[in-house]
């Protein structure tokens, strides 16, 4: 009788890797497999998507490999020799991968951890050293980096206003307030309590209604953002609106925060009423304060 093929499963301790321990390096300094040659890493790189391969790793009759995600993309044909792939598993390569321990890909950003091959991907998805995306919302900026780099990038490349202090008083003027379709108006960066915050103010469509929204984002991770609160106030003609909330981390995209309505929302009619005059020009004064919770 033919024996059943061996199946390589992910290590059982994978599920126990949580966010609290995700940046703790594995204590394996004496193991000989910490330094992995570039040749071995190349063997574990899918020739189609160029990402690291995880079980099931497929191979053709000639021994060429690719990941399971790319197998249907190549219509079951080997991308190297064009032979039919079938359902052959490369169990030897899966075993090699299971024996490896590699540094986090964010090592250059400060992560010193060494992780088992099959745990490395989960760690990297949560690593606190992973770079942040540029928080500027006025363009599809693809720049990533740590916070000091992004602050300099916002100042030098996007010409964003920089302010020090935990209170602010901004005046927003728009000569044609009817232009509201995804109109990003302003991003201001504040430095206080040894941290950086981004204040957004813009117009967009909420269903059929044109509205304005102001909200604060924290330049750091969510667990740090929760240590702060902020308030926003806008008004005129004896009326005012007040919002108090917790700044959202820039790990959440600008659009995600905006579309969750997590900020001060002002209907256009109310905004024009606050502006006074003939209500044909928008003139809003937004004041605010950031504070650290005890």
mmCIF file of C-alpha atoms in Angstrom:
data_model
loop_
_atom_site.group_PDB
_atom_site.id
_atom_site.type_symbol
_atom_site.label_atom_id
_atom_site.label_comp_id
_atom_site.label_asym_id
_atom_site.label_seq_id
_atom_site.Cartn_x
_atom_site.Cartn_y
_atom_site.Cartn_z
ATOM 1 C CA UNK A 1 0.000 0.000 0.000
ATOM 2 C CA UNK A 2 1.111 3.521 -0.717
ATOM 3 C CA UNK A 3 1.650 5.626 2.354
ATOM 4 C CA UNK A 4 -0.215 8.873 2.737
ATOM 5 C CA UNK A 5 1.812 11.998 1.922
ATOM 6 C CA UNK A 6 3.123 13.856 4.929
ATOM 7 C CA UNK A 7 1.449 17.205 5.597
ATOM 8 C CA UNK A 8 3.408 20.037 7.133
ATOM 9 C CA UNK A 9 1.209 22.073 9.459
ATOM 10 C CA UNK A 10 1.932 25.449 10.961
ATOM 11 C CA UNK A 11 3.439 25.328 14.473
ATOM 12 C CA UNK A 12 0.849 25.098 17.231
ATOM 13 C CA UNK A 13 2.261 28.076 19.111
ATOM 14 C CA UNK A 14 1.405 30.377 16.195
ATOM 15 C CA UNK A 15 -2.015 31.125 17.679
ATOM 16 C CA UNK A 16 -0.430 32.157 20.953
ATOM 17 C CA UNK A 17 1.519 35.019 19.416
ATOM 18 C CA UNK A 18 -0.453 38.069 20.500
ATOM 19 C CA UNK A 19 0.024 41.777 20.182
ATOM 20 C CA UNK A 20 1.530 42.085 23.658
ATOM 21 C CA UNK A 21 4.456 39.837 22.839
ATOM 22 C CA UNK A 22 4.735 40.502 19.161
ATOM 23 C CA UNK A 23 7.982 42.467 19.419
ATOM 24 C CA UNK A 24 9.779 40.208 21.877
ATOM 25 C CA UNK A 25 12.732 38.589 20.091
ATOM 26 C CA UNK A 26 13.018 34.826 20.209
ATOM 27 C CA UNK A 27 15.839 33.811 22.534
ATOM 28 C CA UNK A 28 17.762 31.590 20.121
ATOM 29 C CA UNK A 29 21.170 33.239 19.952
ATOM 30 C CA UNK A 30 23.009 29.919 20.197
ATOM 31 C CA UNK A 31 21.120 28.160 17.410
ATOM 32 C CA UNK A 32 23.073 27.682 14.169
ATOM 33 C CA UNK A 33 20.125 28.390 11.882
ATOM 34 C CA UNK A 34 19.714 32.071 12.720
ATOM 35 C CA UNK A 35 21.859 33.165 9.809
ATOM 36 C CA UNK A 36 20.068 32.032 6.689
ATOM 37 C CA UNK A 37 21.883 32.237 3.375
ATOM 38 C CA UNK A 38 20.398 34.299 0.587
ATOM 39 C CA UNK A 39 20.187 31.125 -1.496
ATOM 40 C CA UNK A 40 17.746 29.531 0.967
ATOM 41 C CA UNK A 41 15.653 32.686 1.079
ATOM 42 C CA UNK A 42 15.509 32.697 -2.714
ATOM 43 C CA UNK A 43 14.252 29.098 -2.666
ATOM 44 C CA UNK A 44 11.358 30.206 -0.470
ATOM 45 C CA UNK A 45 10.455 33.136 -2.722
ATOM 46 C CA UNK A 46 7.532 32.587 -5.070
ATOM 47 C CA UNK A 47 8.670 33.259 -8.668
ATOM 48 C CA UNK A 48 5.307 34.857 -9.500
ATOM 49 C CA UNK A 49 4.423 37.209 -6.603
ATOM 50 C CA UNK A 50 7.975 37.292 -5.135
ATOM 51 C CA UNK A 51 6.555 36.860 -1.615
ATOM 52 C CA UNK A 52 7.651 34.234 0.897
ATOM 53 C CA UNK A 53 5.908 30.887 0.376
ATOM 54 C CA UNK A 54 3.888 29.117 3.076
ATOM 55 C CA UNK A 55 2.270 25.629 3.040
ATOM 56 C CA UNK A 56 0.998 24.319 0.811
ATOM 57 C CA UNK A 57 4.014 24.945 -1.440
ATOM 58 C CA UNK A 58 3.392 23.468 -4.894
ATOM 59 C CA UNK A 59 5.884 22.101 -7.399
ATOM 60 C CA UNK A 60 5.857 20.825 -10.961
ATOM 61 C CA UNK A 61 7.361 17.513 -12.181
ATOM 62 C CA UNK A 62 10.673 19.306 -12.778
ATOM 63 C CA UNK A 63 10.814 20.576 -9.170
ATOM 64 C CA UNK A 64 9.982 24.233 -9.778
ATOM 65 C CA UNK A 65 7.942 25.713 -6.933
ATOM 66 C CA UNK A 66 5.348 28.419 -6.396
ATOM 67 C CA UNK A 67 2.906 29.461 -3.684
ATOM 68 C CA UNK A 68 -0.675 28.238 -3.414
ATOM 69 C CA UNK A 69 -2.035 31.735 -4.008
ATOM 70 C CA UNK A 70 -0.362 32.016 -7.401
ATOM 71 C CA UNK A 71 -1.214 28.493 -8.601
ATOM 72 C CA UNK A 72 -4.644 29.472 -10.004
ATOM 73 C CA UNK A 73 -3.204 32.680 -11.424
ATOM 74 C CA UNK A 74 -0.917 30.732 -13.773
ATOM 75 C CA UNK A 75 -3.778 28.410 -14.836
ATOM 76 C CA UNK A 76 -2.091 25.372 -13.291
ATOM 77 C CA UNK A 77 0.990 25.751 -15.501
ATOM 78 C CA UNK A 78 4.504 26.066 -14.100
ATOM 79 C CA UNK A 79 5.652 29.664 -14.688
ATOM 80 C CA UNK A 80 9.229 28.427 -15.165
ATOM 81 C CA UNK A 81 8.941 25.441 -17.543
ATOM 82 C CA UNK A 82 5.214 25.588 -18.514
ATOM 83 C CA UNK A 83 4.591 21.963 -17.471
ATOM 84 C CA UNK A 84 1.287 21.161 -15.805
ATOM 85 C CA UNK A 85 1.482 21.586 -12.044
ATOM 86 C CA UNK A 86 -0.988 18.999 -10.799
ATOM 87 C CA UNK A 87 -1.250 18.733 -7.013
ATOM 88 C CA UNK A 88 2.313 17.929 -6.001
ATOM 89 C CA UNK A 89 3.443 19.327 -2.649
ATOM 90 C CA UNK A 90 7.070 20.266 -2.071
ATOM 91 C CA UNK A 91 7.249 18.749 1.414
ATOM 92 C CA UNK A 92 11.037 19.035 1.627
ATOM 93 C CA UNK A 93 10.934 22.805 1.176
ATOM 94 C CA UNK A 94 8.094 23.091 3.676
ATOM 95 C CA UNK A 95 10.270 21.214 6.209
ATOM 96 C CA UNK A 96 13.219 23.512 5.490
ATOM 97 C CA UNK A 97 11.002 26.548 6.088
ATOM 98 C CA UNK A 98 9.760 25.118 9.391
ATOM 99 C CA UNK A 99 13.359 24.911 10.655
ATOM 100 C CA UNK A 100 14.263 28.516 9.883
ATOM 101 C CA UNK A 101 14.318 31.567 12.093
ATOM 102 C CA UNK A 102 14.598 34.980 10.476
ATOM 103 C CA UNK A 103 14.854 38.634 11.501
ATOM 104 C CA UNK A 104 11.804 40.862 11.145
ATOM 105 C CA UNK A 105 11.712 42.700 7.836
ATOM 106 C CA UNK A 106 11.434 45.941 9.821
ATOM 107 C CA UNK A 107 14.868 45.404 11.322
ATOM 108 C CA UNK A 108 16.108 48.657 9.770
ATOM 109 C CA UNK A 109 13.357 50.509 11.686
ATOM 110 C CA UNK A 110 14.537 49.121 15.032
ATOM 111 C CA UNK A 111 12.961 45.669 15.511
ATOM 112 C CA UNK A 112 15.590 43.242 16.864
ATOM 113 C CA UNK A 113 13.387 40.127 17.028
ATOM 114 C CA UNK A 114 14.204 36.775 15.459
ATOM 115 C CA UNK A 115 11.129 34.707 14.577
ATOM 116 C CA UNK A 116 10.309 31.220 13.325
ATOM 117 C CA UNK A 117 9.559 31.303 9.612
ATOM 118 C CA UNK A 118 5.876 30.435 10.038
ATOM 119 C CA UNK A 119 5.391 33.044 12.811
ATOM 120 C CA UNK A 120 7.285 35.832 11.090
ATOM 121 C CA UNK A 121 4.435 36.939 8.831
ATOM 122 C CA UNK A 122 1.994 37.351 11.728
ATOM 123 C CA UNK A 123 4.573 39.269 13.739
ATOM 124 C CA UNK A 124 5.272 41.651 10.867
ATOM 125 C CA UNK A 125 1.563 42.414 10.450
ATOM 126 C CA UNK A 126 1.532 43.687 14.067
ATOM 127 C CA UNK A 127 5.115 44.865 14.559
ATOM 128 C CA UNK A 128 5.148 48.238 16.296
ATOM 129 C CA UNK A 129 8.244 49.167 14.285
ATOM 130 C CA UNK A 130 6.478 48.825 10.927
ATOM 131 C CA UNK A 131 6.491 52.159 9.087
ATOM 132 C CA UNK A 132 3.515 54.489 8.897
ATOM 133 C CA UNK A 133 1.889 55.758 5.713
ATOM 134 C CA UNK A 134 1.939 59.477 5.005
ATOM 135 C CA UNK A 135 -1.189 60.991 6.638
ATOM 136 C CA UNK A 136 -1.582 63.708 4.004
ATOM 137 C CA UNK A 137 -5.030 63.392 2.438
ATOM 138 C CA UNK A 138 -4.844 65.787 -0.469
ATOM 139 C CA UNK A 139 -3.049 63.365 -2.788
ATOM 140 C CA UNK A 140 -2.362 59.676 -3.137
ATOM 141 C CA UNK A 141 0.996 59.933 -1.389
ATOM 142 C CA UNK A 142 2.787 56.573 -1.136
ATOM 143 C CA UNK A 143 5.611 57.696 1.166
ATOM 144 C CA UNK A 144 6.139 55.565 4.292
ATOM 145 C CA UNK A 145 8.490 55.967 7.229
ATOM 146 C CA UNK A 146 8.802 56.501 10.951
ATOM 147 C CA UNK A 147 7.228 59.506 12.657
ATOM 148 C CA UNK A 148 10.245 61.893 12.556
ATOM 149 C CA UNK A 149 10.688 61.145 8.851
ATOM 150 C CA UNK A 150 6.992 61.743 8.100
ATOM 151 C CA UNK A 151 6.941 65.011 10.062
ATOM 152 C CA UNK A 152 9.848 66.304 7.966
ATOM 153 C CA UNK A 153 8.160 64.969 4.807
ATOM 154 C CA UNK A 154 4.884 66.764 5.606
ATOM 155 C CA UNK A 155 6.726 70.025 6.252
ATOM 156 C CA UNK A 156 9.112 69.926 3.297
ATOM 157 C CA UNK A 157 7.157 68.124 0.582
ATOM 158 C CA UNK A 158 3.507 68.918 1.384
ATOM 159 C CA UNK A 159 4.217 72.373 2.904
ATOM 160 C CA UNK A 160 1.951 71.571 5.848
ATOM 161 C CA UNK A 161 1.642 74.183 8.612
ATOM 162 C CA UNK A 162 3.448 73.166 11.796
ATOM 163 C CA UNK A 163 2.420 74.464 15.219
ATOM 164 C CA UNK A 164 3.616 73.896 18.770
ATOM 165 C CA UNK A 165 1.149 73.813 21.627
ATOM 166 C CA UNK A 166 -2.006 72.011 22.691
ATOM 167 C CA UNK A 167 -4.569 74.703 21.763
ATOM 168 C CA UNK A 168 -5.479 76.073 18.353
ATOM 169 C CA UNK A 169 -7.713 78.631 16.684
ATOM 170 C CA UNK A 170 -8.108 78.233 12.917
ATOM 171 C CA UNK A 171 -10.143 80.189 10.415
ATOM 172 C CA UNK A 172 -11.340 78.456 7.260
ATOM 173 C CA UNK A 173 -12.508 80.563 4.320
ATOM 174 C CA UNK A 174 -14.025 79.264 1.091
ATOM 175 C CA UNK A 175 -15.299 81.645 -1.585
ATOM 176 C CA UNK A 176 -17.447 78.937 -3.236
ATOM 177 C CA UNK A 177 -18.824 76.667 -0.490
ATOM 178 C CA UNK A 178 -20.826 74.663 -3.035
ATOM 179 C CA UNK A 179 -17.669 72.871 -4.176
ATOM 180 C CA UNK A 180 -17.638 70.036 -1.667
ATOM 181 C CA UNK A 181 -16.990 66.859 -3.632
ATOM 182 C CA UNK A 182 -14.036 65.251 -1.818
ATOM 183 C CA UNK A 183 -12.457 68.675 -1.300
ATOM 184 C CA UNK A 184 -9.592 68.356 1.146
ATOM 185 C CA UNK A 185 -8.940 71.775 2.543
ATOM 186 C CA UNK A 186 -6.337 71.705 5.218
ATOM 187 C CA UNK A 187 -3.999 69.554 7.270
ATOM 188 C CA UNK A 188 -2.170 71.075 10.216
ATOM 189 C CA UNK A 189 0.398 69.292 12.385
ATOM 190 C CA UNK A 190 0.607 70.064 16.112
ATOM 191 C CA UNK A 191 3.471 69.198 18.423
ATOM 192 C CA UNK A 192 2.613 68.826 22.112
ATOM 193 C CA UNK A 193 3.265 66.418 24.997
ATOM 194 C CA UNK A 194 6.256 65.111 23.038
ATOM 195 C CA UNK A 195 3.943 63.792 20.283
ATOM 196 C CA UNK A 196 2.566 64.894 16.912
ATOM 197 C CA UNK A 197 -1.089 65.270 15.907
ATOM 198 C CA UNK A 198 -2.760 65.937 12.540
ATOM 199 C CA UNK A 199 -5.825 68.194 12.384
ATOM 200 C CA UNK A 200 -7.956 67.612 9.278
ATOM 201 C CA UNK A 201 -10.677 69.916 8.025
ATOM 202 C CA UNK A 202 -12.518 69.233 4.785
ATOM 203 C CA UNK A 203 -15.774 69.061 2.864
ATOM 204 C CA UNK A 204 -17.444 65.930 1.512
ATOM 205 C CA UNK A 205 -20.822 64.463 0.641
ATOM 206 C CA UNK A 206 -22.701 62.631 3.398
ATOM 207 C CA UNK A 207 -25.326 60.879 1.324
ATOM 208 C CA UNK A 208 -26.987 63.724 -0.568
ATOM 209 C CA UNK A 209 -26.005 66.352 2.001
ATOM 210 C CA UNK A 210 -22.804 68.422 1.720
ATOM 211 C CA UNK A 211 -21.052 68.601 5.079
ATOM 212 C CA UNK A 212 -17.796 69.740 6.644
ATOM 213 C CA UNK A 213 -15.818 67.626 9.073
ATOM 214 C CA UNK A 214 -12.903 68.303 11.406
ATOM 215 C CA UNK A 215 -11.040 65.522 13.214
ATOM 216 C CA UNK A 216 -7.715 64.810 14.881
ATOM 217 C CA UNK A 217 -5.315 61.945 14.172
ATOM 218 C CA UNK A 218 -2.428 60.815 16.350
ATOM 219 C CA UNK A 219 0.953 60.193 14.736
ATOM 220 C CA UNK A 220 1.602 56.884 16.459
ATOM 221 C CA UNK A 221 -0.132 53.633 17.331
ATOM 222 C CA UNK A 222 -3.678 53.263 18.618
ATOM 223 C CA UNK A 223 -2.656 52.179 22.122
ATOM 224 C CA UNK A 224 -0.799 55.500 22.535
ATOM 225 C CA UNK A 225 -3.572 57.550 20.910
ATOM 226 C CA UNK A 226 -5.965 56.447 23.654
ATOM 227 C CA UNK A 227 -3.883 58.359 26.190
ATOM 228 C CA UNK A 228 -5.133 61.643 24.706
ATOM 229 C CA UNK A 229 -8.412 63.465 24.157
ATOM 230 C CA UNK A 230 -9.355 66.554 22.209
ATOM 231 C CA UNK A 231 -12.211 68.993 21.768
ATOM 232 C CA UNK A 232 -13.344 71.085 18.788
ATOM 233 C CA UNK A 233 -15.740 74.034 18.817
ATOM 234 C CA UNK A 234 -17.298 76.028 15.998
ATOM 235 C CA UNK A 235 -20.085 78.599 16.106
ATOM 236 C CA UNK A 236 -21.513 81.997 15.329
ATOM 237 C CA UNK A 237 -24.612 84.129 15.797
ATOM 238 C CA UNK A 238 -25.000 82.961 19.373
ATOM 239 C CA UNK A 239 -24.885 79.231 18.526
ATOM 240 C CA UNK A 240 -22.064 76.717 18.677
ATOM 241 C CA UNK A 241 -21.264 73.056 18.135
ATOM 242 C CA UNK A 242 -18.815 71.190 20.371
ATOM 243 C CA UNK A 243 -17.145 67.858 19.742
ATOM 244 C CA UNK A 244 -15.018 65.846 22.159
ATOM 245 C CA UNK A 245 -13.278 62.657 21.185
ATOM 246 C CA UNK A 246 -10.134 60.531 21.140
ATOM 247 C CA UNK A 247 -7.659 61.063 18.295
ATOM 248 C CA UNK A 248 -7.426 58.183 15.853
ATOM 249 C CA UNK A 249 -4.069 56.628 15.016
ATOM 250 C CA UNK A 250 -2.672 57.268 11.543
ATOM 251 C CA UNK A 251 -2.608 53.472 11.247
ATOM 252 C CA UNK A 252 -6.250 54.087 10.273
ATOM 253 C CA UNK A 253 -6.406 55.730 6.868
ATOM 254 C CA UNK A 254 -7.708 59.246 6.464
ATOM 255 C CA UNK A 255 -10.679 57.969 4.471
ATOM 256 C CA UNK A 256 -11.532 55.346 7.097
ATOM 257 C CA UNK A 257 -11.658 57.968 9.845
ATOM 258 C CA UNK A 258 -13.623 60.424 7.719
ATOM 259 C CA UNK A 259 -16.152 57.846 6.561
ATOM 260 C CA UNK A 260 -16.727 56.703 10.149
ATOM 261 C CA UNK A 261 -17.825 60.308 10.959
ATOM 262 C CA UNK A 262 -15.533 60.266 14.003
ATOM 263 C CA UNK A 263 -15.223 64.033 14.322
ATOM 264 C CA UNK A 264 -17.029 67.364 14.352
ATOM 265 C CA UNK A 265 -19.574 67.320 11.503
ATOM 266 C CA UNK A 266 -21.167 70.590 10.351
ATOM 267 C CA UNK A 267 -24.039 70.698 7.877
ATOM 268 C CA UNK A 268 -23.429 73.233 5.106
ATOM 269 C CA UNK A 269 -26.514 75.311 5.941
ATOM 270 C CA UNK A 270 -25.381 75.540 9.552
ATOM 271 C CA UNK A 271 -21.828 76.361 8.486
ATOM 272 C CA UNK A 272 -23.088 79.196 6.282
ATOM 273 C CA UNK A 273 -25.265 80.422 9.147
ATOM 274 C CA UNK A 274 -22.187 80.468 11.385
ATOM 275 C CA UNK A 275 -20.357 82.415 8.668
ATOM 276 C CA UNK A 276 -22.838 85.335 8.813
ATOM 277 C CA UNK A 277 -23.111 87.906 6.058
ATOM 278 C CA UNK A 278 -24.977 86.970 2.884
ATOM 279 C CA UNK A 279 -24.205 83.218 3.421
ATOM 280 C CA UNK A 280 -22.469 83.017 0.037
ATOM 281 C CA UNK A 281 -18.979 82.655 1.483
ATOM 282 C CA UNK A 282 -17.822 80.197 4.119
ATOM 283 C CA UNK A 283 -15.973 81.737 7.044
ATOM 284 C CA UNK A 284 -15.599 79.283 9.909
ATOM 285 C CA UNK A 285 -13.490 79.644 13.007
ATOM 286 C CA UNK A 286 -12.636 76.313 14.632
ATOM 287 C CA UNK A 287 -11.023 76.293 18.058
ATOM 288 C CA UNK A 288 -9.711 73.268 19.855
ATOM 289 C CA UNK A 289 -7.628 71.765 22.611
ATOM 290 C CA UNK A 290 -5.619 68.558 23.086
ATOM 291 C CA UNK A 291 -4.972 67.116 26.521
ATOM 292 C CA UNK A 292 -3.401 64.040 28.035
ATOM 293 C CA UNK A 293 -5.586 61.787 30.159
ATOM 294 C CA UNK A 294 -4.363 61.018 33.670
#
